Protein backbone atom coordinates (compact mmCIF):
# COMPACT_ATOMS: atom_id res chain seq x y z
CA UNK A 1 0.00 0.00 0.00
CA UNK A 2 1.39 3.40 -0.97
CA UNK A 3 2.41 5.71 1.87
CA UNK A 4 0.89 9.18 2.13
CA UNK A 5 4.31 10.76 1.61
CA UNK A 6 4.92 8.77 -1.58
CA UNK A 7 1.45 9.49 -2.90
CA UNK A 8 1.89 13.18 -2.12
CA UNK A 9 5.14 13.26 -4.06
CA UNK A 10 3.55 11.48 -7.03
CA UNK A 11 0.56 13.84 -7.12
CA UNK A 12 2.89 16.82 -6.88
CA UNK A 13 4.76 15.59 -9.95
CA UNK A 14 1.49 15.19 -11.87
CA UNK A 15 0.26 18.65 -10.83
CA UNK A 16 3.36 20.72 -11.43
CA UNK A 17 6.03 18.55 -13.05
CA UNK A 18 7.34 19.07 -16.56
CA UNK A 19 6.14 16.86 -19.39
CA UNK A 20 9.38 14.87 -19.11
CA UNK A 21 8.91 14.31 -15.36
CA UNK A 22 5.30 13.19 -15.83
CA UNK A 23 6.27 10.88 -18.70
CA UNK A 24 8.87 9.22 -16.47
CA UNK A 25 6.30 8.81 -13.69
CA UNK A 26 3.78 7.21 -16.03
CA UNK A 27 6.43 4.79 -17.27
CA UNK A 28 7.04 3.72 -13.66
CA UNK A 29 3.32 3.31 -12.99
CA UNK A 30 2.99 1.24 -16.14
CA UNK A 31 5.86 -1.01 -15.08
CA UNK A 32 4.13 -1.56 -11.74
CA UNK A 33 0.85 -2.46 -13.44
CA UNK A 34 -1.17 0.57 -12.29
CA UNK A 35 -1.84 1.85 -15.81
CA UNK A 36 -1.70 0.50 -19.33
CA UNK A 37 -1.49 2.22 -22.73
CA UNK A 38 -4.94 2.81 -24.20
CA UNK A 39 -4.05 0.80 -27.32
CA UNK A 40 -3.10 -2.23 -25.23
CA UNK A 41 -6.21 -1.81 -23.12
CA UNK A 42 -8.26 -1.93 -26.30
CA UNK A 43 -6.64 -5.21 -27.33
CA UNK A 44 -7.31 -6.71 -23.90
CA UNK A 45 -10.92 -5.61 -24.11
CA UNK A 46 -11.18 -7.26 -27.55
CA UNK A 47 -9.92 -10.55 -26.11
CA UNK A 48 -12.44 -10.34 -23.28
CA UNK A 49 -15.22 -9.61 -25.74
CA UNK A 50 -14.16 -12.58 -27.91
CA UNK A 51 -14.63 -14.81 -24.88
CA UNK A 52 -18.26 -13.76 -24.81
CA UNK A 53 -18.71 -13.84 -28.59
CA UNK A 54 -21.75 -16.11 -28.45
CA UNK A 55 -23.63 -13.52 -26.38
CA UNK A 56 -22.46 -10.51 -28.36
CA UNK A 57 -22.43 -12.08 -31.84
CA UNK A 58 -25.04 -9.69 -33.22
CA UNK A 59 -23.58 -6.55 -31.68
CA UNK A 60 -21.41 -4.42 -33.97
CA UNK A 61 -18.42 -3.41 -31.90
CA UNK A 62 -16.93 -0.04 -32.76
CA UNK A 63 -13.87 1.74 -31.40
CA UNK A 64 -14.48 1.96 -27.69
CA UNK A 65 -11.43 4.11 -26.94
CA UNK A 66 -12.11 7.36 -25.12
CA UNK A 67 -12.05 10.24 -27.62
CA UNK A 68 -9.95 12.26 -25.20
CA UNK A 69 -7.31 9.53 -25.05
CA UNK A 70 -7.31 9.28 -28.83
CA UNK A 71 -6.55 13.00 -28.95
CA UNK A 72 -3.60 12.43 -26.64
CA UNK A 73 -2.21 9.94 -29.16
CA UNK A 74 -2.08 12.44 -32.01
CA UNK A 75 1.31 12.69 -33.68
CA UNK A 76 3.49 15.62 -32.75
CA UNK A 77 4.54 18.20 -35.28
CA UNK A 78 5.22 21.85 -35.91
CA UNK A 79 2.20 23.74 -37.24
CA UNK A 80 2.60 25.27 -40.66
CA UNK A 81 1.61 28.85 -39.98
CA UNK A 82 2.71 32.22 -41.25
CA UNK A 83 5.13 34.15 -39.10
CA UNK A 84 3.35 36.62 -36.84
CA UNK A 85 4.12 40.32 -37.00
CA UNK A 86 6.28 41.40 -34.08
CA UNK A 87 6.39 44.93 -32.69
CA UNK A 88 8.89 46.48 -30.32
CA UNK A 89 6.89 45.37 -27.30
CA UNK A 90 6.32 41.84 -28.52
CA UNK A 91 7.51 38.74 -26.76
CA UNK A 92 10.94 37.81 -28.01
CA UNK A 93 12.08 34.29 -28.77
CA UNK A 94 14.04 32.84 -25.87
CA UNK A 95 16.04 29.84 -26.98
CA UNK A 96 17.12 29.18 -23.39
CA UNK A 97 13.65 28.00 -22.48
CA UNK A 98 13.45 24.24 -22.29
CA UNK A 99 10.22 24.18 -24.24
CA UNK A 100 10.64 20.60 -25.36
CA UNK A 101 10.51 19.46 -21.72
CA UNK A 102 7.29 21.34 -20.97
CA UNK A 103 3.69 21.32 -22.10
CA UNK A 104 3.03 23.43 -25.18
CA UNK A 105 0.10 25.58 -26.27
CA UNK A 106 0.66 25.95 -30.00
CA UNK A 107 -0.35 29.27 -31.55
CA UNK A 108 -1.71 29.11 -35.10
CA UNK A 109 -2.71 32.55 -36.31
CA UNK A 110 -5.42 33.90 -33.99
CA UNK A 111 -6.18 30.58 -32.32
CA UNK A 112 -4.21 28.15 -30.18
CA UNK A 113 -4.47 24.61 -28.86
CA UNK A 114 -2.88 22.49 -26.22
CA UNK A 115 -0.50 19.98 -27.73
CA UNK A 116 -1.24 16.74 -25.91
CA UNK A 117 1.80 14.46 -25.69
CA UNK A 118 1.78 11.20 -27.62
CA UNK A 119 2.67 9.26 -24.48
CA UNK A 120 -0.29 10.46 -22.43
CA UNK A 121 -2.89 7.92 -23.61
CA UNK A 122 -3.32 5.54 -20.68
CA UNK A 123 -6.09 3.68 -18.91
CA UNK A 124 -6.03 2.65 -15.27
CA UNK A 125 -5.81 -0.87 -13.93
CA UNK A 126 -5.77 -0.02 -10.20
CA UNK A 127 -7.37 2.53 -7.91
CA UNK A 128 -4.03 4.32 -7.59
CA UNK A 129 -3.63 4.43 -11.35
CA UNK A 130 -7.08 5.94 -11.72
CA UNK A 131 -6.35 8.64 -9.16
CA UNK A 132 -3.17 9.64 -10.94
CA UNK A 133 -4.82 9.71 -14.37
CA UNK A 134 -7.74 11.75 -13.01
CA UNK A 135 -5.32 14.34 -11.67
CA UNK A 136 -3.43 14.45 -14.97
CA UNK A 137 -6.68 14.78 -16.91
CA UNK A 138 -7.72 17.70 -14.73
CA UNK A 139 -4.42 19.43 -15.47
CA UNK A 140 -4.92 18.93 -19.20
CA UNK A 141 -8.49 20.19 -19.02
CA UNK A 142 -7.35 23.39 -17.27
CA UNK A 143 -4.66 24.01 -19.88
CA UNK A 144 -7.16 23.32 -22.68
CA UNK A 145 -9.58 25.83 -21.16
CA UNK A 146 -6.86 28.47 -21.08
CA UNK A 147 -6.12 27.82 -24.76
CA UNK A 148 -9.82 28.06 -25.58
CA UNK A 149 -10.16 31.37 -23.72
CA UNK A 150 -7.16 32.83 -25.53
CA UNK A 151 -8.60 31.71 -28.88
CA UNK A 152 -11.96 33.31 -28.11
CA UNK A 153 -11.03 36.43 -26.14
CA UNK A 154 -7.41 37.34 -26.94
CA UNK A 155 -7.05 36.75 -30.66
CA UNK A 156 -4.97 39.88 -31.28
CA UNK A 157 -2.51 38.83 -28.60
CA UNK A 158 -2.09 35.47 -30.30
CA UNK A 159 -1.48 37.15 -33.65
CA UNK A 160 1.00 39.72 -32.32
CA UNK A 161 2.55 38.09 -29.22
CA UNK A 162 2.31 41.62 -27.81
CA UNK A 163 1.32 41.86 -24.08
CA UNK A 164 -0.42 45.16 -24.82
CA UNK A 165 -3.30 43.22 -26.35
CA UNK A 166 -3.87 41.27 -23.14
CA UNK A 167 -5.61 44.44 -21.94
CA UNK A 168 -8.07 44.74 -24.82
CA UNK A 169 -11.06 44.64 -22.41
CA UNK A 170 -9.32 46.33 -19.49
CA UNK A 171 -11.80 49.15 -18.79
CA UNK A 172 -14.77 46.82 -19.10
CA UNK A 173 -13.09 44.41 -16.70
CA UNK A 174 -12.31 47.19 -14.24
CA UNK A 175 -15.98 48.12 -14.12
CA UNK A 176 -16.94 44.50 -13.51
CA UNK A 177 -14.37 44.12 -10.74
CA UNK A 178 -12.58 41.23 -12.46
CA UNK A 179 -9.07 41.51 -13.88
CA UNK A 180 -7.92 39.03 -16.53
CA UNK A 181 -4.22 39.60 -15.71
CA UNK A 182 -4.75 38.54 -12.09
CA UNK A 183 -4.75 34.73 -11.69
CA UNK A 184 -7.48 34.71 -9.06
CA UNK A 185 -9.80 36.97 -11.07
CA UNK A 186 -8.95 35.03 -14.22
CA UNK A 187 -10.14 31.81 -12.58
CA UNK A 188 -13.44 33.43 -11.66
CA UNK A 189 -14.16 35.19 -14.95
CA UNK A 190 -13.31 32.16 -17.10
CA UNK A 191 -14.98 29.54 -14.90
CA UNK A 192 -11.70 27.64 -14.60
CA UNK A 193 -11.91 28.22 -10.86
CA UNK A 194 -14.51 25.44 -10.76
CA UNK A 195 -11.79 23.04 -11.89
CA UNK A 196 -8.83 24.34 -9.92
CA UNK A 197 -8.28 26.56 -6.92
CA UNK A 198 -5.58 29.26 -7.18
CA UNK A 199 -2.85 27.06 -5.67
CA UNK A 200 -3.65 24.14 -7.98
CA UNK A 201 -3.89 26.51 -10.96
CA UNK A 202 -0.42 27.84 -10.20
CA UNK A 203 0.92 24.29 -10.16
CA UNK A 204 -0.92 23.13 -13.28
CA UNK A 205 0.45 26.00 -15.35
CA UNK A 206 4.10 25.50 -14.45
CA UNK A 207 6.33 24.27 -17.24
CA UNK A 208 3.73 25.21 -19.84
CA UNK A 209 4.68 27.41 -22.78
CA UNK A 210 2.97 29.46 -25.44
CA UNK A 211 4.70 28.58 -28.70
CA UNK A 212 4.60 30.80 -31.79
CA UNK A 213 6.49 29.99 -34.99
CA UNK A 214 9.14 32.54 -34.03
CA UNK A 215 8.72 33.10 -30.31
CA UNK A 216 8.08 31.28 -27.06
CA UNK A 217 6.96 32.40 -23.62
CA UNK A 218 6.01 30.69 -20.38
CA UNK A 219 2.26 30.70 -19.79
CA UNK A 220 2.92 32.96 -16.79
CA UNK A 221 3.35 35.80 -19.31
CA UNK A 222 -0.44 36.21 -19.09
CA UNK A 223 -0.07 37.46 -15.51
CA UNK A 224 3.43 38.94 -15.25
CA UNK A 225 4.40 42.57 -14.66
CA UNK A 226 4.34 43.53 -18.35
CA UNK A 227 0.86 42.07 -18.74
CA UNK A 228 -0.42 43.97 -15.71
CA UNK A 229 1.23 47.19 -16.85
CA UNK A 230 -0.33 46.75 -20.28
CA UNK A 231 -3.72 46.19 -18.66
CA UNK A 232 -3.47 49.52 -16.77
CA UNK A 233 -2.20 51.25 -19.90
CA UNK A 234 -5.28 50.05 -21.75
CA UNK A 235 -7.51 51.31 -18.93
CA UNK A 236 -6.02 54.78 -19.46
CA UNK A 237 -6.44 54.66 -23.23
CA UNK A 238 -9.92 53.13 -23.18
CA UNK A 239 -11.17 55.53 -20.50
CA UNK A 240 -9.85 58.49 -22.51
CA UNK A 241 -11.56 57.13 -25.64
CA UNK A 242 -14.83 56.67 -23.75
CA UNK A 243 -14.69 60.27 -22.56
CA UNK A 244 -13.63 61.60 -25.95
CA UNK A 245 -10.32 62.81 -24.57
CA UNK A 246 -7.08 62.97 -26.54
CA UNK A 247 -4.16 62.52 -24.20
CA UNK A 248 -0.89 64.29 -24.91
CA UNK A 249 2.60 63.80 -23.55
CA UNK A 250 1.94 66.71 -21.21
CA UNK A 251 -1.17 64.98 -19.90
CA UNK A 252 0.86 61.88 -19.11
CA UNK A 253 3.48 63.98 -17.32
CA UNK A 254 0.73 65.29 -15.07
CA UNK A 255 -0.55 61.78 -14.40
CA UNK A 256 2.91 60.78 -13.18
CA UNK A 257 2.37 63.11 -10.26
CA UNK A 258 -0.86 61.42 -9.16
CA UNK A 259 -0.50 59.99 -5.66
CA UNK A 260 -2.25 57.11 -3.96
CA UNK A 261 -4.66 57.63 -1.04
CA UNK A 262 -2.73 57.83 2.20
CA UNK A 263 -5.22 56.81 4.86
CA UNK A 264 -6.90 53.45 5.19
CA UNK A 265 -10.36 55.00 4.96
CA UNK A 266 -9.43 56.82 1.74
CA UNK A 267 -8.21 53.57 0.21
CA UNK A 268 -11.42 51.78 1.18
CA UNK A 269 -13.58 54.58 -0.23
CA UNK A 270 -11.67 54.39 -3.52
CA UNK A 271 -12.09 50.63 -3.79
CA UNK A 272 -15.78 50.61 -2.85
CA UNK A 273 -16.88 53.51 -5.07
CA UNK A 274 -18.37 52.76 -8.49
CA UNK A 275 -15.98 53.40 -11.34
CA UNK A 276 -18.39 55.86 -12.94
CA UNK A 277 -18.30 58.05 -9.81
CA UNK A 278 -14.52 58.41 -9.82
CA UNK A 279 -12.45 61.12 -11.44
CA UNK A 280 -10.07 60.26 -14.29
CA UNK A 281 -7.04 60.13 -12.01
CA UNK A 282 -8.91 58.13 -9.35
CA UNK A 283 -9.82 55.46 -11.91
CA UNK A 284 -6.17 55.13 -12.83
CA UNK A 285 -5.07 54.87 -9.21
CA UNK A 286 -7.66 52.17 -8.65
CA UNK A 287 -6.59 50.27 -11.76
CA UNK A 288 -2.92 50.41 -10.81
CA UNK A 289 -3.74 49.26 -7.29
CA UNK A 290 -5.79 46.29 -8.50
CA UNK A 291 -3.06 45.28 -10.97
CA UNK A 292 -0.37 45.82 -8.33
CA UNK A 293 1.84 48.01 -10.51
CA UNK A 294 3.08 51.57 -10.24
CA UNK A 295 1.28 54.11 -12.42
CA UNK A 296 4.52 55.86 -13.32
CA UNK A 297 5.99 52.55 -14.47
CA UNK A 298 2.97 52.01 -16.72
CA UNK A 299 3.42 55.43 -18.31
CA UNK A 300 7.12 54.78 -18.94
CA UNK A 301 6.49 51.37 -20.50
CA UNK A 302 3.37 52.15 -22.53
CA UNK A 303 3.12 55.94 -22.72
CA UNK A 304 3.54 56.02 -26.51
CA UNK A 305 0.86 53.36 -26.97
CA UNK A 306 -1.54 55.44 -24.92
CA UNK A 307 -0.91 58.69 -26.81
CA UNK A 308 -0.53 57.50 -30.39
CA UNK A 309 -3.80 56.21 -31.85
CA UNK A 310 -3.20 53.16 -34.00
CA UNK A 311 -5.43 50.68 -35.78
CA UNK A 312 -5.24 48.05 -33.04
Coordinates of N, CA and C in Angstrom, one line a residue, residues 206-293:
X206 N 2.6 25.5 -14.4 CA 4.1 25.5 -14.4 C 4.6 24.6 -15.6
X207 N 5.7 25.0 -16.1 CA 6.3 24.3 -17.2 C 5.4 24.1 -18.4
X208 N 4.6 25.2 -18.7 CA 3.7 25.2 -19.8 C 4.1 26.5 -20.6
X209 N 4.2 26.3 -21.9 CA 4.7 27.4 -22.8 C 3.7 27.7 -23.9
X210 N 3.6 29.0 -24.2 CA 3.0 29.5 -25.4 C 4.0 29.4 -26.5
X211 N 3.7 28.8 -27.6 CA 4.7 28.6 -28.7 C 4.2 29.2 -30.0
X212 N 4.9 30.2 -30.5 CA 4.6 30.8 -31.8 C 5.7 30.2 -32.8
X213 N 5.5 30.5 -34.0 CA 6.5 30.0 -35.0 C 7.8 30.6 -34.7
X214 N 7.9 31.9 -34.2 CA 9.1 32.5 -34.0 C 9.3 33.1 -32.6
X215 N 8.6 32.6 -31.7 CA 8.7 33.1 -30.3 C 8.1 32.1 -29.3
X216 N 8.6 32.1 -28.1 CA 8.1 31.3 -27.1 C 8.0 32.1 -25.8
X217 N 7.1 31.7 -24.9 CA 7.0 32.4 -23.6 C 6.3 31.5 -22.6
X218 N 6.7 31.5 -21.4 CA 6.0 30.7 -20.4 C 4.6 31.2 -20.2
X219 N 3.7 30.3 -19.9 CA 2.3 30.7 -19.8 C 2.1 31.8 -18.8
X220 N 3.0 31.9 -17.8 CA 2.9 33.0 -16.8 C 3.0 34.4 -17.4
X221 N 3.3 34.5 -18.7 CA 3.3 35.8 -19.3 C 2.0 36.5 -19.3
X222 N 0.9 35.7 -19.1 CA -0.4 36.2 -19.1 C -0.7 37.0 -17.8
X223 N 0.2 36.8 -16.8 CA -0.1 37.5 -15.5 C 1.2 38.2 -15.0
X224 N 2.2 38.3 -15.8 CA 3.4 38.9 -15.2 C 3.3 40.5 -15.2
X225 N 4.4 41.1 -14.8 CA 4.4 42.6 -14.7 C 4.1 43.3 -16.0
X226 N 4.6 42.9 -17.1 CA 4.3 43.5 -18.4 C 2.9 43.4 -18.7
X227 N 2.3 42.3 -18.5 CA 0.9 42.1 -18.7 C 0.0 43.0 -17.9
X228 N 0.4 43.1 -16.6 CA -0.4 44.0 -15.7 C -0.2 45.5 -16.0
X229 N 1.0 45.8 -16.4 CA 1.2 47.2 -16.8 C 0.4 47.5 -18.1
X230 N 0.4 46.6 -19.0 CA -0.3 46.7 -20.3 C -1.8 46.9 -20.0
X231 N -2.3 46.1 -19.0 CA -3.7 46.2 -18.7 C -4.1 47.6 -18.2
X232 N -3.2 48.2 -17.3 CA -3.5 49.5 -16.8 C -3.3 50.5 -17.9
X233 N -2.3 50.3 -18.8 CA -2.2 51.3 -19.9 C -3.4 51.3 -20.8
X234 N -4.0 50.1 -21.0 CA -5.3 50.1 -21.7 C -6.4 50.7 -21.0
X235 N -6.5 50.6 -19.7 CA -7.5 51.3 -18.9 C -7.4 52.8 -19.2
X236 N -6.2 53.3 -19.2 CA -6.0 54.8 -19.5 C -6.5 55.1 -20.9
X237 N -6.1 54.4 -21.8 CA -6.4 54.7 -23.2 C -7.9 54.5 -23.5
X238 N -8.5 53.4 -22.9 CA -9.9 53.1 -23.2 C -10.8 54.1 -22.4
X239 N -10.4 54.5 -21.2 CA -11.2 55.5 -20.5 C -11.1 56.9 -21.2
X240 N -10.0 57.2 -21.7 CA -9.9 58.5 -22.5 C -10.7 58.4 -23.8
X241 N -10.7 57.3 -24.4 CA -11.6 57.1 -25.6 C -13.0 57.2 -25.3
X242 N -13.4 56.6 -24.2 CA -14.8 56.7 -23.7 C -15.3 58.1 -23.4
X243 N -14.4 58.9 -22.9 CA -14.7 60.3 -22.6 C -14.4 61.3 -23.7
X244 N -13.9 60.7 -24.8 CA -13.6 61.6 -25.9 C -12.4 62.5 -25.7
X245 N -11.5 62.0 -24.9 CA -10.3 62.8 -24.6 C -9.1 62.3 -25.4
X246 N -8.3 63.3 -25.8 CA -7.1 63.0 -26.5 C -5.9 63.3 -25.6
X247 N -5.2 62.3 -25.1 CA -4.2 62.5 -24.2 C -2.9 62.9 -24.9
X248 N -2.2 63.8 -24.4 CA -0.9 64.3 -24.9 C 0.2 63.9 -24.0
X249 N 1.5 64.1 -24.4 CA 2.6 63.8 -23.5 C 2.5 64.6 -22.3
X250 N 2.1 65.8 -22.4 CA 1.9 66.7 -21.2 C 0.9 66.1 -20.2
X251 N -0.2 65.6 -20.8 CA -1.2 65.0 -19.9 C -0.6 63.8 -19.1
X252 N 0.2 63.0 -19.8 CA 0.9 61.9 -19.1 C 1.9 62.3 -18.0
X253 N 2.6 63.4 -18.3 CA 3.5 64.0 -17.3 C 2.7 64.4 -16.1
X254 N 1.5 64.9 -16.2 CA 0.7 65.3 -15.1 C 0.3 64.1 -14.3
X255 N -0.1 63.0 -15.1 CA -0.5 61.8 -14.4 C 0.6 61.1 -13.6
X256 N 1.8 61.4 -13.9 CA 2.9 60.8 -13.2 C 3.0 61.3 -11.8
X257 N 2.4 62.5 -11.6 CA 2.4 63.1 -10.3 C 1.2 62.7 -9.4
X258 N 0.3 61.9 -9.9 CA -0.9 61.4 -9.2 C -0.4 60.5 -8.0
X259 N -0.9 60.8 -6.8 CA -0.5 60.0 -5.7 C -1.6 59.1 -5.2
X260 N -1.3 58.0 -4.5 CA -2.3 57.1 -4.0 C -2.9 57.7 -2.7
X261 N -4.1 57.2 -2.3 CA -4.7 57.6 -1.0 C -3.7 57.3 0.1
X262 N -3.7 58.1 1.1 CA -2.7 57.8 2.2 C -3.4 57.1 3.4
X263 N -4.6 57.4 3.7 CA -5.2 56.8 4.9 C -6.0 55.6 4.5
X264 N -6.2 54.7 5.4 CA -6.9 53.4 5.2 C -8.3 53.7 4.7
X265 N -9.0 54.7 5.3 CA -10.4 55.0 5.0 C -10.4 55.5 3.5
X266 N -9.4 56.3 3.1 CA -9.4 56.8 1.7 C -9.3 55.7 0.7
X267 N -8.4 54.7 1.1 CA -8.2 53.6 0.2 C -9.5 52.8 0.1
X268 N -10.2 52.5 1.2 CA -11.4 51.8 1.2 C -12.5 52.5 0.4
X269 N -12.6 53.8 0.5 CA -13.6 54.6 -0.2 C -13.3 54.5 -1.7
X270 N -12.0 54.5 -2.1 CA -11.7 54.4 -3.5 C -12.0 53.0 -4.1
X271 N -11.8 52.0 -3.3 CA -12.1 50.6 -3.8 C -13.6 50.3 -3.8
X272 N -14.3 50.9 -2.9 CA -15.8 50.6 -2.9 C -16.6 51.5 -3.8
X273 N -16.1 52.6 -4.2 CA -16.9 53.5 -5.1 C -17.1 52.9 -6.5
X274 N -18.2 53.2 -7.1 CA -18.4 52.8 -8.5 C -17.4 53.5 -9.4
X275 N -17.0 52.8 -10.4 CA -16.0 53.4 -11.3 C -16.5 54.7 -12.0
X276 N -17.8 54.7 -12.3 CA -18.4 55.9 -12.9 C -18.4 57.1 -12.1
X277 N -18.3 56.9 -10.7 CA -18.3 58.1 -9.8 C -16.9 58.6 -9.6
X278 N -15.9 58.0 -10.1 CA -14.5 58.4 -9.8 C -14.0 59.4 -10.9
X279 N -13.1 60.2 -10.5 CA -12.4 61.1 -11.4 C -11.5 60.3 -12.3
X280 N -11.0 60.9 -13.4 CA -10.1 60.3 -14.3 C -8.9 59.7 -13.5
X281 N -8.2 60.6 -12.7 CA -7.0 60.1 -12.0 C -7.4 59.1 -11.0
X282 N -8.5 59.1 -10.3 CA -8.9 58.1 -9.3 C -9.1 56.8 -10.0
X283 N -9.7 56.7 -11.2 CA -9.8 55.5 -11.9 C -8.5 54.8 -12.2
X284 N -7.5 55.7 -12.5 CA -6.2 55.1 -12.8 C -5.5 54.6 -11.6
X285 N -5.7 55.3 -10.5 CA -5.1 54.9 -9.2 C -5.7 53.5 -8.8
X286 N -7.0 53.4 -9.0 CA -7.7 52.2 -8.6 C -7.2 51.0 -9.5
X287 N -7.0 51.3 -10.8 CA -6.6 50.3 -11.8 C -5.2 49.8 -11.4
X288 N -4.3 50.8 -11.1 CA -2.9 50.4 -10.8 C -2.9 49.6 -9.5
X289 N -3.7 50.0 -8.6 CA -3.7 49.3 -7.3 C -4.2 47.8 -7.5
X290 N -5.3 47.6 -8.3 CA -5.8 46.3 -8.5 C -4.8 45.4 -9.2
X291 N -4.1 46.0 -10.2 CA -3.1 45.3 -11.0 C -1.7 45.2 -10.3
X292 N -1.6 45.9 -9.1 CA -0.4 45.8 -8.3 C 0.9 46.3 -9.1
X293 N 0.7 47.4 -9.8 CA 1.8 48.0 -10.5 C 1.8 49.5 -10.2

